mmCIF file with all atom_site columns, C-alpha atoms in Angstrom:
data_model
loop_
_atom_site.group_PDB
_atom_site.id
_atom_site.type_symbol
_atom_site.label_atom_id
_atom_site.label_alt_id
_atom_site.label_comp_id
_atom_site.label_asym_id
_atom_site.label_entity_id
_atom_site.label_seq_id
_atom_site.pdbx_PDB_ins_code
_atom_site.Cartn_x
_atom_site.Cartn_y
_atom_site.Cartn_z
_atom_site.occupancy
_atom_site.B_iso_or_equiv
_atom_site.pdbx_formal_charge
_atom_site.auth_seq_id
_atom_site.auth_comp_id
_atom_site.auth_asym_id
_atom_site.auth_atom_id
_atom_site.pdbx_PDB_model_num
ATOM 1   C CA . UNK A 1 1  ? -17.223 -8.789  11.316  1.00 0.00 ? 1  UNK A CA 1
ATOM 2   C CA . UNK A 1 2  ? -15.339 -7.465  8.229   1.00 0.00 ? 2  UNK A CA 1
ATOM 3   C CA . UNK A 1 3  ? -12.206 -5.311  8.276   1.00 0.00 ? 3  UNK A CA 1
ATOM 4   C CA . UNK A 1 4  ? -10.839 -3.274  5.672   1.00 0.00 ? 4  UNK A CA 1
ATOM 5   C CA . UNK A 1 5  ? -6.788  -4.403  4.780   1.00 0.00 ? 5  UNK A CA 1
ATOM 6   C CA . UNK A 1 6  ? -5.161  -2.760  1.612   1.00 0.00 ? 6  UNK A CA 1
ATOM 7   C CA . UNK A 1 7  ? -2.344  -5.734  0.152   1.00 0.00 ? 7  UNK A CA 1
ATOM 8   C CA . UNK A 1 8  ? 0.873   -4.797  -1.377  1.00 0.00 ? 8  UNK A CA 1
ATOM 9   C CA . UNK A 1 9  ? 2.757   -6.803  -3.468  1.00 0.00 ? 9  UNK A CA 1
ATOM 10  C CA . UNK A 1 10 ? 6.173   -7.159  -5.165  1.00 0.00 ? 10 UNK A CA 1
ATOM 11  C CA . UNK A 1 11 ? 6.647   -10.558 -7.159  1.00 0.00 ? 11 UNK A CA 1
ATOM 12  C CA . UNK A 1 12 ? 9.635   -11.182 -9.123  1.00 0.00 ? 12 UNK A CA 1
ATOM 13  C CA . UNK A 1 13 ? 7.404   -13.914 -11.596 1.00 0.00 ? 13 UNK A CA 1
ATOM 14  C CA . UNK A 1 14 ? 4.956   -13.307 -14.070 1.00 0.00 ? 14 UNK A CA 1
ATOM 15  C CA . UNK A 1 15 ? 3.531   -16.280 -13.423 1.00 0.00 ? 15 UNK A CA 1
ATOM 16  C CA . UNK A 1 16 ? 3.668   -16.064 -9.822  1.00 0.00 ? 16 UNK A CA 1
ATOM 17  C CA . UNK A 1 17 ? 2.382   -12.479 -10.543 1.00 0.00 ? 17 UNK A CA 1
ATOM 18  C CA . UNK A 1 18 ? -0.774  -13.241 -12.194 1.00 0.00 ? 18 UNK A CA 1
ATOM 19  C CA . UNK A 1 19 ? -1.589  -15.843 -9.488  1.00 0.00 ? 19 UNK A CA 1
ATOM 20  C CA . UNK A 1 20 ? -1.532  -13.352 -6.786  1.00 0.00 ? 20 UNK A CA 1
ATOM 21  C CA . UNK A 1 21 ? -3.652  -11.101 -8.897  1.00 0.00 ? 21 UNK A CA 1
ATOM 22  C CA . UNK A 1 22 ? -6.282  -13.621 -9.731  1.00 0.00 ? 22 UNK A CA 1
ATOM 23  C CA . UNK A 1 23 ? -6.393  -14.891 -6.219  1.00 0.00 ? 23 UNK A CA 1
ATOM 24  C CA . UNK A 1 24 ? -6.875  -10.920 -4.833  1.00 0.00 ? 24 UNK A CA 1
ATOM 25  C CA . UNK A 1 25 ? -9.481  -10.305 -7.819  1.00 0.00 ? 25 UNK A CA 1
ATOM 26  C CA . UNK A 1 26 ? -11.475 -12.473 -6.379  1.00 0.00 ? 26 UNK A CA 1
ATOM 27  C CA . UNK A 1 27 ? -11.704 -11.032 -3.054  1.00 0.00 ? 27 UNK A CA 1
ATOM 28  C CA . UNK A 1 28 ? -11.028 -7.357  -3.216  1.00 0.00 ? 28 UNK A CA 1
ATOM 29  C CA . UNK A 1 29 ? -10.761 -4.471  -5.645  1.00 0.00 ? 29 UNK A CA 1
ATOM 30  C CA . UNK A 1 30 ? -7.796  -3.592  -7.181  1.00 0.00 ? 30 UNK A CA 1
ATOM 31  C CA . UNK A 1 31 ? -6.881  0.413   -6.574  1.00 0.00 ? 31 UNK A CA 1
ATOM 32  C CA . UNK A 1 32 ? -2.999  0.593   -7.769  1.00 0.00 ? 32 UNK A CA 1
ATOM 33  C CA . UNK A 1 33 ? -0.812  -1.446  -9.717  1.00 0.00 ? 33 UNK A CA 1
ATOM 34  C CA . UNK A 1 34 ? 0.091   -4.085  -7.254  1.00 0.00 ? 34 UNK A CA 1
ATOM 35  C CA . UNK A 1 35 ? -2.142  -2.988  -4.382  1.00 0.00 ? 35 UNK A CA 1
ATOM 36  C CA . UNK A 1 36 ? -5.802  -4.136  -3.717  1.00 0.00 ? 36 UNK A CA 1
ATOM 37  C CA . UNK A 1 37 ? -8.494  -3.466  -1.231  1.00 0.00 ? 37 UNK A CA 1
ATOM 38  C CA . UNK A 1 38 ? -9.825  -6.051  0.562   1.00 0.00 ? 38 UNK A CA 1
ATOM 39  C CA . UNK A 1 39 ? -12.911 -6.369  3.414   1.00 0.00 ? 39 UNK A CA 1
ATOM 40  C CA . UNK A 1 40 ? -12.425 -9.573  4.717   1.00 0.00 ? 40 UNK A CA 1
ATOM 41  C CA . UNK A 1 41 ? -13.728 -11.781 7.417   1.00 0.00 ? 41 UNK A CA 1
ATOM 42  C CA . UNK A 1 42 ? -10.821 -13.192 10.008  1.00 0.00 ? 42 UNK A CA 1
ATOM 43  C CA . UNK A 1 43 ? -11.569 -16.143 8.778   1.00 0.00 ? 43 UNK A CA 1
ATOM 44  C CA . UNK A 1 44 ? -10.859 -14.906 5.008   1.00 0.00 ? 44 UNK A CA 1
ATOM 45  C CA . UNK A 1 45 ? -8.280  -13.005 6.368   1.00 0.00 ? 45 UNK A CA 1
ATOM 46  C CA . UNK A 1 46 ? -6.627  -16.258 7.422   1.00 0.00 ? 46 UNK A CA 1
ATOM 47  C CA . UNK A 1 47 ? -7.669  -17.980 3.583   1.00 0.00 ? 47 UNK A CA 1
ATOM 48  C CA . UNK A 1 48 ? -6.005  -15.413 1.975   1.00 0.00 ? 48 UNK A CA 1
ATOM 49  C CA . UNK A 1 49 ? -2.545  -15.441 3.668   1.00 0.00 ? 49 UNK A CA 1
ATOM 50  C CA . UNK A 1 50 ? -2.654  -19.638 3.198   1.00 0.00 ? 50 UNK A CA 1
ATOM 51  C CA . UNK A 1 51 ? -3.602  -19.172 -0.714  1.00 0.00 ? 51 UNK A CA 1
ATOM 52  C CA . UNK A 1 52 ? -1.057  -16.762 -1.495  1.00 0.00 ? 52 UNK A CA 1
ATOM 53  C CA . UNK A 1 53 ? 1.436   -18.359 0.889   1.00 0.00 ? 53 UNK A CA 1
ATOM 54  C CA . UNK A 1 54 ? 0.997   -21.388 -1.771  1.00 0.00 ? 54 UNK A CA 1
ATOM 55  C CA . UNK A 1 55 ? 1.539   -19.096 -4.564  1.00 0.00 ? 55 UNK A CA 1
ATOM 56  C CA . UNK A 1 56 ? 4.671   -17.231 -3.710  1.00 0.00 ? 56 UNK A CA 1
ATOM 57  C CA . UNK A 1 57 ? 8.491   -17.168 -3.552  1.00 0.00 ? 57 UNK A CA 1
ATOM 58  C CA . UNK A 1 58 ? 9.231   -16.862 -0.205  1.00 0.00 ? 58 UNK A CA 1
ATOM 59  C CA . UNK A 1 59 ? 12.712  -16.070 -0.643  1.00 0.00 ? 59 UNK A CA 1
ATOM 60  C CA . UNK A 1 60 ? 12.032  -13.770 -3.361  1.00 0.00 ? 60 UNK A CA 1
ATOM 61  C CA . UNK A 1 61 ? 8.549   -12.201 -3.012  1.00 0.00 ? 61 UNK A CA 1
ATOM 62  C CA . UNK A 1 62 ? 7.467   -9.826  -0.695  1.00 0.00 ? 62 UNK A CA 1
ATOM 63  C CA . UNK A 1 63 ? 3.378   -9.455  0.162   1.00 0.00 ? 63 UNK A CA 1
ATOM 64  C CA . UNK A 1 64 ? 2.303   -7.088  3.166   1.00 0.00 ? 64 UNK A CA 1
ATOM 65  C CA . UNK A 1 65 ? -1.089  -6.856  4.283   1.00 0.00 ? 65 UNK A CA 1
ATOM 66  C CA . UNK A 1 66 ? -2.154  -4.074  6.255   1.00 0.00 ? 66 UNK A CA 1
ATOM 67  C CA . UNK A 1 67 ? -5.283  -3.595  8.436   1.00 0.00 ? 67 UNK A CA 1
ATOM 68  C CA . UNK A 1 68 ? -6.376  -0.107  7.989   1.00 0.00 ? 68 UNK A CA 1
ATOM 69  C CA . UNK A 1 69 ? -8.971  2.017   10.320  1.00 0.00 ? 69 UNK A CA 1
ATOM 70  C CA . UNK A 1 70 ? -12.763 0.813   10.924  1.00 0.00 ? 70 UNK A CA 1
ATOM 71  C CA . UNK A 1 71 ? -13.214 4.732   9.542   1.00 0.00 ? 71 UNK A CA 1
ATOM 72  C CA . UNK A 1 72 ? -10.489 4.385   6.919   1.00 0.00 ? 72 UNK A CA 1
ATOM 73  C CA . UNK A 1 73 ? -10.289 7.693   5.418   1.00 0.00 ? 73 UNK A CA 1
ATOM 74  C CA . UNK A 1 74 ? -7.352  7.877   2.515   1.00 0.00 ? 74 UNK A CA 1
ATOM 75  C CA . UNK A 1 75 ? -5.300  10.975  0.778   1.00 0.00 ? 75 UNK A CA 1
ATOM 76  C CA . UNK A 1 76 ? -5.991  10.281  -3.338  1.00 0.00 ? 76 UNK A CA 1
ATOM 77  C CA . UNK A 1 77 ? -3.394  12.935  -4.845  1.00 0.00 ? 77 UNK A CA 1
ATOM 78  C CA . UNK A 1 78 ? -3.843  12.540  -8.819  1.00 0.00 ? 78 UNK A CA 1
ATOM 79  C CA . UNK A 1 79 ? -6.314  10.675  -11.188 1.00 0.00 ? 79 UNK A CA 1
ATOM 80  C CA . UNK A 1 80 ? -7.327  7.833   -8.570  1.00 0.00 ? 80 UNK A CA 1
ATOM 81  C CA . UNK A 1 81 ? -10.182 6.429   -10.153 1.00 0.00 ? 81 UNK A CA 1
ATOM 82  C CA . UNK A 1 82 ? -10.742 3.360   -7.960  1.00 0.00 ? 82 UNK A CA 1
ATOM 83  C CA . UNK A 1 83 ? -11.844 4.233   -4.539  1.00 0.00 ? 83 UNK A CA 1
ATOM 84  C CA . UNK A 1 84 ? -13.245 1.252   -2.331  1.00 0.00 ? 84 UNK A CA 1
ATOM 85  C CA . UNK A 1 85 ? -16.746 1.103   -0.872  1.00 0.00 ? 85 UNK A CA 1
ATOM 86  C CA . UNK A 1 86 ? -16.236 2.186   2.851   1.00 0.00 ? 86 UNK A CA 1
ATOM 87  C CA . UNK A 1 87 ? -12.724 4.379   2.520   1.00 0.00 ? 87 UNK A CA 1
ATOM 88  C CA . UNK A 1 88 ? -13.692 7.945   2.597   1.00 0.00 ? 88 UNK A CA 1
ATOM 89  C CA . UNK A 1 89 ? -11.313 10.170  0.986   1.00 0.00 ? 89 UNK A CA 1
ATOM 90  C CA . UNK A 1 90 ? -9.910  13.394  1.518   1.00 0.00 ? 90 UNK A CA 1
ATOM 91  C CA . UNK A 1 91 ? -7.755  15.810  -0.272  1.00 0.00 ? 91 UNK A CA 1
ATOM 92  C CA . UNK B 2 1  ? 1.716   13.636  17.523  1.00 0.00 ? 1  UNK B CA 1
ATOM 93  C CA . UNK B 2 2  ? 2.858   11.490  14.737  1.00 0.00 ? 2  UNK B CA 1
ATOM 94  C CA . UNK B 2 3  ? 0.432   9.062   13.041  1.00 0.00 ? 3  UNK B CA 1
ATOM 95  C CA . UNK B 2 4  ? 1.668   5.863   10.797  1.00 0.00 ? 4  UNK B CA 1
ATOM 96  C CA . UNK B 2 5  ? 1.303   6.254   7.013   1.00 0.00 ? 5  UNK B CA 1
ATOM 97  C CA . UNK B 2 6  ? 1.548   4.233   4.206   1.00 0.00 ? 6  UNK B CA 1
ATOM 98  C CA . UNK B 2 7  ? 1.858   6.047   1.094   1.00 0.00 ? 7  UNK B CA 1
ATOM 99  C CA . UNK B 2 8  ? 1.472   4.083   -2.392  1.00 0.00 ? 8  UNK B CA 1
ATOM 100 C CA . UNK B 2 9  ? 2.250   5.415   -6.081  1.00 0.00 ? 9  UNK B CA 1
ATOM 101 C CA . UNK B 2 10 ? 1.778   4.480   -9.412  1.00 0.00 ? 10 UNK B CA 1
ATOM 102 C CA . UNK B 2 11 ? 3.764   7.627   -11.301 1.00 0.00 ? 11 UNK B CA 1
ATOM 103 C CA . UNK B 2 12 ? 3.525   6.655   -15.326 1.00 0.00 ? 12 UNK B CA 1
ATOM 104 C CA . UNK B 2 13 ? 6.918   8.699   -16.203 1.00 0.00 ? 13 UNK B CA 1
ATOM 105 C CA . UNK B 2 14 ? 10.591  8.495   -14.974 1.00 0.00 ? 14 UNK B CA 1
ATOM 106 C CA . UNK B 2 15 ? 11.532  11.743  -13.858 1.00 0.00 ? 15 UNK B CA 1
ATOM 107 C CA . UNK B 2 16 ? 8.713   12.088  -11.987 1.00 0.00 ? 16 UNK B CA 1
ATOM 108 C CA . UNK B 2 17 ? 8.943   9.031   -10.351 1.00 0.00 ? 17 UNK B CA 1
ATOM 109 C CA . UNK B 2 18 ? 12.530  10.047  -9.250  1.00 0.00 ? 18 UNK B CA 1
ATOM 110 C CA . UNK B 2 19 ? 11.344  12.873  -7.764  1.00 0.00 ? 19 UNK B CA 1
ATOM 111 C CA . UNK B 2 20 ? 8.309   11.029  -5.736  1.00 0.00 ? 20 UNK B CA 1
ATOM 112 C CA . UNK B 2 21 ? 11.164  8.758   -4.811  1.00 0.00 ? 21 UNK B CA 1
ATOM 113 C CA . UNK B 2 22 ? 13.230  11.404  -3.456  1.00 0.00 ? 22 UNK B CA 1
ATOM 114 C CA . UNK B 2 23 ? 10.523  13.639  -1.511  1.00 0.00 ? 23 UNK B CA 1
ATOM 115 C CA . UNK B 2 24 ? 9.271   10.000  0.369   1.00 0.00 ? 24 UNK B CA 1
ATOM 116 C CA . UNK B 2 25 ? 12.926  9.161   0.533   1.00 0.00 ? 25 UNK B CA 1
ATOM 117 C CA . UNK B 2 26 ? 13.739  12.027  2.734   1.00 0.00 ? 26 UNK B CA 1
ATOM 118 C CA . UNK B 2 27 ? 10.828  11.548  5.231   1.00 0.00 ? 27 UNK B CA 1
ATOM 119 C CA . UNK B 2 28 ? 9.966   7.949   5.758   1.00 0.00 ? 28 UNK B CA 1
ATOM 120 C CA . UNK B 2 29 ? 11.002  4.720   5.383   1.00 0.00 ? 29 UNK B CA 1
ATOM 121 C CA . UNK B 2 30 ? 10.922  2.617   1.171   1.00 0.00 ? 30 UNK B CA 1
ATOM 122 C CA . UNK B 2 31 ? 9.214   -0.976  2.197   1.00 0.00 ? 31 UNK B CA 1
ATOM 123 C CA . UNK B 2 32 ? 8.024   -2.093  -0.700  1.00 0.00 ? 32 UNK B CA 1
ATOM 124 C CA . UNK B 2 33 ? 8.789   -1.132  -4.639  1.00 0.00 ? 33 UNK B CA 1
ATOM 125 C CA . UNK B 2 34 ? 5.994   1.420   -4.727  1.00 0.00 ? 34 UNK B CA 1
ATOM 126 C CA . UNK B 2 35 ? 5.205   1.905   -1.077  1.00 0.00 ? 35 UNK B CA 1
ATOM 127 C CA . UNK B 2 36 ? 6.626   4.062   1.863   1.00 0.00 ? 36 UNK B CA 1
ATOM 128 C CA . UNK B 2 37 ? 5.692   4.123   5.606   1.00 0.00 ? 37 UNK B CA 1
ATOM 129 C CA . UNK B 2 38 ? 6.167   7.695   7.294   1.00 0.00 ? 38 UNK B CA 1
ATOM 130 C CA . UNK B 2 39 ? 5.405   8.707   10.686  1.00 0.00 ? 39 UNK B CA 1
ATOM 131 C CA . UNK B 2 40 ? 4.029   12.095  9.929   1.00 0.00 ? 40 UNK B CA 1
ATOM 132 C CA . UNK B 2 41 ? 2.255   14.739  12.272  1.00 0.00 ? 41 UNK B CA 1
ATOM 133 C CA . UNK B 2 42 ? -0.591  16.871  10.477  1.00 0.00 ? 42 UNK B CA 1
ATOM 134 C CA . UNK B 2 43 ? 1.619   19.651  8.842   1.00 0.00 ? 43 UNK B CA 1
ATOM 135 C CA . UNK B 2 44 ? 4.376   17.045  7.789   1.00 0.00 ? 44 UNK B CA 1
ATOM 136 C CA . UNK B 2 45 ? 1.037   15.567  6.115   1.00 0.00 ? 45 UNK B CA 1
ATOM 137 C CA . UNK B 2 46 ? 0.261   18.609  4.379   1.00 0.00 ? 46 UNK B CA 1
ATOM 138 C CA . UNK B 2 47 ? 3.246   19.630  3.588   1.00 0.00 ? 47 UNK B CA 1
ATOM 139 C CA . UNK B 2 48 ? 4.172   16.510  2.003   1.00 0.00 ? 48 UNK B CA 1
ATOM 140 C CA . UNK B 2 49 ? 0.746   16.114  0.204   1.00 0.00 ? 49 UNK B CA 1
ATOM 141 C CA . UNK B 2 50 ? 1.645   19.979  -1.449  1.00 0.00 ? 50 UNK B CA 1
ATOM 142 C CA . UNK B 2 51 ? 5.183   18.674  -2.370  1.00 0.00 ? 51 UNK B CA 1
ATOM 143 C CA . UNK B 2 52 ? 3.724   15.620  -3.745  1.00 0.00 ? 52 UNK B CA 1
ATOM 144 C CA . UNK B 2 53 ? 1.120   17.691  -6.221  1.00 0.00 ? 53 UNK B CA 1
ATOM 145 C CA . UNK B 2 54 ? 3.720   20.050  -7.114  1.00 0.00 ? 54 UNK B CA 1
ATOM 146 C CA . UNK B 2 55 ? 5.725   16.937  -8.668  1.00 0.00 ? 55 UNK B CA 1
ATOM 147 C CA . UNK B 2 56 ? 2.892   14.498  -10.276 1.00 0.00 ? 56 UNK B CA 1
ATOM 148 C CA . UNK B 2 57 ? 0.638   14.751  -13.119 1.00 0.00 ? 57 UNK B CA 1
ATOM 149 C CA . UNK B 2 58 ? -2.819  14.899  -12.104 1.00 0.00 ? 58 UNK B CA 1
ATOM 150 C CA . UNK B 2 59 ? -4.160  13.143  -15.311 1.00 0.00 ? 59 UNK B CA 1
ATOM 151 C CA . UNK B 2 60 ? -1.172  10.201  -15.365 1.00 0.00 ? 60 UNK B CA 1
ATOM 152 C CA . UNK B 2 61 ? -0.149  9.648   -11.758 1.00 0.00 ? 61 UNK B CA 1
ATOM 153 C CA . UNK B 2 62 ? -2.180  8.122   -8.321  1.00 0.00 ? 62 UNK B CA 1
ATOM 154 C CA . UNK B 2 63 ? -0.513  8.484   -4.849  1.00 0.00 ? 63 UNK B CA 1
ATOM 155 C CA . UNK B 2 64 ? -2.708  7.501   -1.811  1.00 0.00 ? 64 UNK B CA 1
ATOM 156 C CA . UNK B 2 65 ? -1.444  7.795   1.512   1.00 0.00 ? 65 UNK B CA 1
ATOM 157 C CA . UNK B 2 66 ? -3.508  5.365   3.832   1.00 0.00 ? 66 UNK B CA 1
ATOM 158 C CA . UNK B 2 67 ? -3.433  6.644   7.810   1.00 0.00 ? 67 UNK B CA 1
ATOM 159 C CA . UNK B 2 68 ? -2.794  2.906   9.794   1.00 0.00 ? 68 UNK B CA 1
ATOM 160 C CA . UNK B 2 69 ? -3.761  2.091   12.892  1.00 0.00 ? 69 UNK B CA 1
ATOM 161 C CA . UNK B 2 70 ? -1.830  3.898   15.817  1.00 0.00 ? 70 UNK B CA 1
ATOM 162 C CA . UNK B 2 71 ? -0.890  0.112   16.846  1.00 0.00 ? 71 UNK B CA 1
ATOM 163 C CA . UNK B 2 72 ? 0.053   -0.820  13.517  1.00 0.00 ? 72 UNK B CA 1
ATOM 164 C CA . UNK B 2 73 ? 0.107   -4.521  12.687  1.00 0.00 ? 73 UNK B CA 1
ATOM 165 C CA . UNK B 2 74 ? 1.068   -5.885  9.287   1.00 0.00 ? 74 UNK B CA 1
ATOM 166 C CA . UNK B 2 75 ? 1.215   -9.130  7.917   1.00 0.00 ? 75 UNK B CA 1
ATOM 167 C CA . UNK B 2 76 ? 4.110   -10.138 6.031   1.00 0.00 ? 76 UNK B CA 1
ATOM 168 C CA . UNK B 2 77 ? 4.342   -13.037 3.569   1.00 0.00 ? 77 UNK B CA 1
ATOM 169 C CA . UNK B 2 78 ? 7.742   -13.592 1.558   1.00 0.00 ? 78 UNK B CA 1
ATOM 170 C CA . UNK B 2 79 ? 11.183  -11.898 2.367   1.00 0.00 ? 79 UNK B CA 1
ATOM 171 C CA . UNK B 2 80 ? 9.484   -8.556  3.518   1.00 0.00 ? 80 UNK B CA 1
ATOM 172 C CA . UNK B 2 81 ? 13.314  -7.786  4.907   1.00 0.00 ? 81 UNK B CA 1
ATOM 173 C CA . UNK B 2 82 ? 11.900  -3.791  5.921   1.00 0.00 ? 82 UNK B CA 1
ATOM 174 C CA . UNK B 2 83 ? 9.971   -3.830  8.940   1.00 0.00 ? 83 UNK B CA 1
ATOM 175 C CA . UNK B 2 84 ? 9.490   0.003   9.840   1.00 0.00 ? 84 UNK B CA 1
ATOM 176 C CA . UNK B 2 85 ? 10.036  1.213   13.497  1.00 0.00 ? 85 UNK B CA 1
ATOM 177 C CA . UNK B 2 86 ? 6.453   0.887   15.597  1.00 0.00 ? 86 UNK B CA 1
ATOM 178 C CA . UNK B 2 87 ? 5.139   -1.479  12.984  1.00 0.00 ? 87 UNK B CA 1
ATOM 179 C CA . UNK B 2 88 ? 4.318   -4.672  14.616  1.00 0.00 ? 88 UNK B CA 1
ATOM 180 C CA . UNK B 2 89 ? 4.289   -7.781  12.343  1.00 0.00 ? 89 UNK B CA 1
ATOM 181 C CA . UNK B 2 90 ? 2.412   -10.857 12.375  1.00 0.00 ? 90 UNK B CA 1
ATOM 182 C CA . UNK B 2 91 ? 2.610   -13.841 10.419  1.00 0.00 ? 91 UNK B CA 1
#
């Protein structure tokens, strides 16, 4: 079964920064500058965390990953363009 | 009842972004560069969502506030040195 997580990021590197990206492009949409929405597996859930636990600063990056409602309904105040398959919105 | 929000912006101009600073500042908690957690009941919702499109541009700017889980659980990879209050993390 597939949840829905939304993944924040802050990293400090470019390089570092363009990893993460890459890695989350490949598994979820990006919505906002350094967030993405992802449907994942646990199991992907748990390939994620390991790949971008490779990729990171630990001491100087900062990556939260936050499960969101089966019914995930979000707020979209301004131009939000990108809205993920599955999140209803309201305004 | 309050209900666990996490509220992420991409605001394209200064001043503006100052002021969405200030207004999530005052009612919830900064965790990440552009993300805030707020416990919020319905009308601190509203209220803040009015506040919010009083200060943004419409055409520039994207805020989304995503309603969590009531037993919030995020994972954190990196420093991640902000844990709000109720927000359970696993690693």
């Amino acid at each position: 079964m597939k949840s829905n997580y939304i993944v924040c990021y802050d990293i400090t590197n470019e390089k570092r920064l363009r990893q993460v990206f890459k890695t989350l492009k490949g598994i979820g949409t990006h919505i906002q500058y350094s967030v993405f929405f992802c449907k994942l597996t646990w199991q992907e859930l748990t390939g994620l965390k390991e790949k971008l636990e490779g990729i990171i600063d630990g001491n100087e990056d900062d990556i939260r990953i936050y499960p969101l409602p089966s019914n995930s309904k979000c707020v979209v105040l301004g131009q939000g363009d990108r809205i993920p398959e599955g999140v209803e919105m309201f305004l």
